[in-house]
C-alpha positions as MATLAB code, in Angstrom:
seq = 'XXXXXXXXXXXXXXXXXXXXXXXXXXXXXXXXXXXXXXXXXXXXXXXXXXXXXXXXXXXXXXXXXXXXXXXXXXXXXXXXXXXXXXXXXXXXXXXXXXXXXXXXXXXXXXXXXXXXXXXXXXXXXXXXXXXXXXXXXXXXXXXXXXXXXXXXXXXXXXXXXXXXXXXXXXXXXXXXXXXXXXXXXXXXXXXXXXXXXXXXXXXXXXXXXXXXXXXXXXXXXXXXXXXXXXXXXXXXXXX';
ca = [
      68.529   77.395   64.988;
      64.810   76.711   63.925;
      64.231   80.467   63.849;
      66.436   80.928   60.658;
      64.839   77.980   58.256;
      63.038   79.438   55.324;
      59.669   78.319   55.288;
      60.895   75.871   52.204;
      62.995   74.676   54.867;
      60.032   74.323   57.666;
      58.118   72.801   54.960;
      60.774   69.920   54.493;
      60.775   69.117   57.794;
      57.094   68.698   58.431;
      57.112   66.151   55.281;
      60.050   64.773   57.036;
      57.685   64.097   59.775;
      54.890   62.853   57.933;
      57.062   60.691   55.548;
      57.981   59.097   58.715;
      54.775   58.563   60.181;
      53.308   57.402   56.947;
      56.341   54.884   57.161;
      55.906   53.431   60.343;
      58.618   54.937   61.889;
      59.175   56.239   65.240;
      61.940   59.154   64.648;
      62.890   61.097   61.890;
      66.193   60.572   60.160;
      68.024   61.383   57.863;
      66.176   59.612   55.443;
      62.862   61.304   56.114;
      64.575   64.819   55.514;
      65.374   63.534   52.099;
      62.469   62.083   51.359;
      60.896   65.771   52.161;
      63.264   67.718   50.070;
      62.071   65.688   47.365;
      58.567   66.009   48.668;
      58.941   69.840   48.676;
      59.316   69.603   44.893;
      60.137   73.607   44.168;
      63.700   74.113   45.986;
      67.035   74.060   44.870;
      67.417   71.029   46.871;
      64.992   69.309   44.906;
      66.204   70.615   41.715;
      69.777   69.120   42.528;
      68.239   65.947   43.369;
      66.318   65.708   40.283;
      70.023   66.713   38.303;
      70.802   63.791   39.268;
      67.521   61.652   39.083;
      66.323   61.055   42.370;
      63.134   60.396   42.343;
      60.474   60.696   45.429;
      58.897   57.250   44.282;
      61.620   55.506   44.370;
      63.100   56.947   46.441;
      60.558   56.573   49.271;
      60.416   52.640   48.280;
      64.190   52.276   48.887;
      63.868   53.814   52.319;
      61.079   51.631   53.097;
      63.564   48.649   52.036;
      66.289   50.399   53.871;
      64.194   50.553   57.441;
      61.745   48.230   58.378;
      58.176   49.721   60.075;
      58.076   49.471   63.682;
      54.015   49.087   63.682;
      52.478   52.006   65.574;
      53.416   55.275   66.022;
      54.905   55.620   69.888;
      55.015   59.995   70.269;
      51.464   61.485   70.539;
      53.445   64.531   69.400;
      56.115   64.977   66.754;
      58.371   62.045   66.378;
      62.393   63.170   67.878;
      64.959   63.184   65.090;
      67.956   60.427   65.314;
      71.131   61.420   66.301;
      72.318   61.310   62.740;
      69.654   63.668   61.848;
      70.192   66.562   64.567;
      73.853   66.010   63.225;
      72.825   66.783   59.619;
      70.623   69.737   60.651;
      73.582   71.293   62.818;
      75.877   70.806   59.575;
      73.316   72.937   57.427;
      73.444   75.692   59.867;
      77.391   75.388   59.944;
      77.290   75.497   55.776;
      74.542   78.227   55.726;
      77.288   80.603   57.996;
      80.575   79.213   55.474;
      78.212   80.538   52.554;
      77.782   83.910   54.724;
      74.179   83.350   54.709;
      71.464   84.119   57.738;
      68.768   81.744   56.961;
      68.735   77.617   56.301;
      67.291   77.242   52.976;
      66.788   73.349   51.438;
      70.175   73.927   49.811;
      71.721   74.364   52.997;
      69.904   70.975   54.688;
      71.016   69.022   51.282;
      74.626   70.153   52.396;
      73.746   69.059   55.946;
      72.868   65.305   54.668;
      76.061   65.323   51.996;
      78.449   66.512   54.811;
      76.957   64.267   57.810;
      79.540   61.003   56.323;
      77.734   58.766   58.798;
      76.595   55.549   57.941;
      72.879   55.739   57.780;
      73.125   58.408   54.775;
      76.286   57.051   53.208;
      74.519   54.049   52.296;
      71.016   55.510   51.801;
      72.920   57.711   48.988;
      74.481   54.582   47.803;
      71.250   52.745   47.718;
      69.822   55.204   45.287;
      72.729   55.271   43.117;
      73.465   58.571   43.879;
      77.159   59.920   43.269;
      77.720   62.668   45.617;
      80.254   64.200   43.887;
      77.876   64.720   41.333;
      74.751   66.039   43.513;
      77.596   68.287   44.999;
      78.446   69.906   41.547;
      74.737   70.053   40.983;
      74.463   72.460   43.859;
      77.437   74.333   42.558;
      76.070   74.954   39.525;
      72.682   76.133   41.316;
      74.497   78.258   43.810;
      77.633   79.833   42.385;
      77.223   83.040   41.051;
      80.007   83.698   38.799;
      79.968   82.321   34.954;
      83.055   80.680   33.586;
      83.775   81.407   29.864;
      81.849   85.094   29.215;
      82.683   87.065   26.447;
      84.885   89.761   27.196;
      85.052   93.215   25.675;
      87.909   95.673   26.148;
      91.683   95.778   27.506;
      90.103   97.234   30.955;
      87.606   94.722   31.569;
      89.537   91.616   30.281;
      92.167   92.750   33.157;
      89.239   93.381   35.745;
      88.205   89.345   35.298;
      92.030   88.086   35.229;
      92.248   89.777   38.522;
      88.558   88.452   39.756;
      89.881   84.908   38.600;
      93.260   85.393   40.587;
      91.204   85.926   43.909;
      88.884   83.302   43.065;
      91.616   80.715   42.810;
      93.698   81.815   45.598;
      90.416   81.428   47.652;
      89.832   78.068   46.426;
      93.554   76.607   47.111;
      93.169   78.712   51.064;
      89.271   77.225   50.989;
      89.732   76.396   55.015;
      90.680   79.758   55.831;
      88.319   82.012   54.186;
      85.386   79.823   55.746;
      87.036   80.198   58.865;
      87.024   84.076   58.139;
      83.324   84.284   56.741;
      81.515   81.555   59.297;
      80.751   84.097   62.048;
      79.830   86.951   60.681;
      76.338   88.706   60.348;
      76.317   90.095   57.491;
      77.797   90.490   53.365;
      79.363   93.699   54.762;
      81.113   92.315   57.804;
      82.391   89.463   55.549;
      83.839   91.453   52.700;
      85.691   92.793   56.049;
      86.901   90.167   56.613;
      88.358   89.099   53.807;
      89.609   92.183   52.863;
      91.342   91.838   56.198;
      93.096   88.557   56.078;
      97.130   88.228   55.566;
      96.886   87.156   51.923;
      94.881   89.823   51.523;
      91.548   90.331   49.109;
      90.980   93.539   46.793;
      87.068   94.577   47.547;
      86.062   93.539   44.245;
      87.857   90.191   44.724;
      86.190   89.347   48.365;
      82.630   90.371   46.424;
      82.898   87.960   44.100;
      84.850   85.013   46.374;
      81.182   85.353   48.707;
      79.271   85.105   45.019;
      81.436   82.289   44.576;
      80.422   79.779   47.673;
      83.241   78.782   47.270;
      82.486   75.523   50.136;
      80.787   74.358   47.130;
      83.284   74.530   44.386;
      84.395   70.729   42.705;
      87.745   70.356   41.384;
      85.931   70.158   37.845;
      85.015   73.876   38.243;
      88.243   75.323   40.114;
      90.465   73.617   36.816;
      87.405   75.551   34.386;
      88.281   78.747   36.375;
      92.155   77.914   36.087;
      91.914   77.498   32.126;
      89.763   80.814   31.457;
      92.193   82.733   33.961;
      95.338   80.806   31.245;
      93.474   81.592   28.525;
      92.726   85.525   29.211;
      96.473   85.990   30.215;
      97.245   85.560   26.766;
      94.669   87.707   25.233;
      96.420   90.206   27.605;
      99.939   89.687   26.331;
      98.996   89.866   22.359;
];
């Protein structure tokens, strides 16, 4: 799995380790790997976090609340990661292949520690004030790739985006099954196969922009956005 981590990604977890040694501690959670995407300081991790005003100070003195030291360091090497946090690193791998992407980027291990719903990060999140529903649309807004509300010029293209939007939506409300479709495969081309091949079946230009989309990432916020500009193009169409 290590081989595919962007070396943003290596990066974090070295801090990880270090923020953990400089703590005291004698394994690296989940904790640590936040503490080094906000270390990192350049990724879109860190830019989420910031959205939403985490900040590495402060952060690093509420972890230091949240686990007391254990005095000194036990490994002569590099300190094993807690169950939690091999469970969190799995999950980014499992989110990088739903996005249809071959590499682990900090975006990917944020996902890992929002989707991990164990008890460690649930209330580390909750110790920083952090809403999670927020730091998700924070990602979305990072990641996704298509732009709600452009202007739009000419009968042809005004139809081109209605029918983008219907794909878009109808990938949202089937979410579970295109990730199912996309997880697995290699490539961009072997997933616009895909989804060009399912039952409810894609148009090309709709499975293009349903992989621009992420759409693991989208909030119910943005889906009802997407809904309102499809609404409000259909009757541009009809006057």
């Amino acid at each position: 799995m290590f081989e595919r981590f962007t070396d943003r990604a290596r990066r974090v977890l070295v801090l990880a380790q270090e923020e953990a040694r400089l703590l005291n501690h004698p394994m690296i959670g989940t904790d640590h790997i936040l503490l080094g995407l906000l270390a990192e300081g350049e990724g879109v991790a860190w830019r989420a976090l910031s959205g939403v005003g985490v900040d590495l100070v402060i952060a690093r003195q509420v972890v230091e609340e949240f686990r007391s030291p254990t005095g000194p360091h036990p490994h002569a090497g590099s300190p094993p990661f807690t169950t939690e946090a091999k469970k969190a690193l799995e999950l980014s791998l499992r989110a990088a292949l739903a996005l249809g992407h071959s590499y682990i980027g900090t975006e990917h291990l944020l996902l890992g520690l929002l989707d991990v719903d164990q008890v460690e990060t649930t209330e580390l999140f909750a110790a920083l004030v952090v809403d999670t529903a927020d730091l998700r649309s924070q990602l979305t807004d990072l990641l996704v790739g298509v732009t709600v509300g452009e202007p739009i010029h000419g009968t042809d293209a005004l139809r081109e985006r209605i029918h983008v939007l219907e794909g878009l939506l109808r990938a949202i409300e089937l979410c579970g099954e295109v990730i199912d479709a996309v997880a697995h495969c290699a490539d961009r081309k072997e997933a616009l196969q895909a989804l060009t091949g399912l039952p409810f079946g894609f148009s090309n230009r709709q499975a293009a922009a349903v992989l621009d989309l992420r759409v693991i990432l989208v909030t119910s916020e943005y889906r009802e956005r997407l809904a309102a500009e499809l609404a409000e193009l259909k009757v541009q169409d009809t006057d």
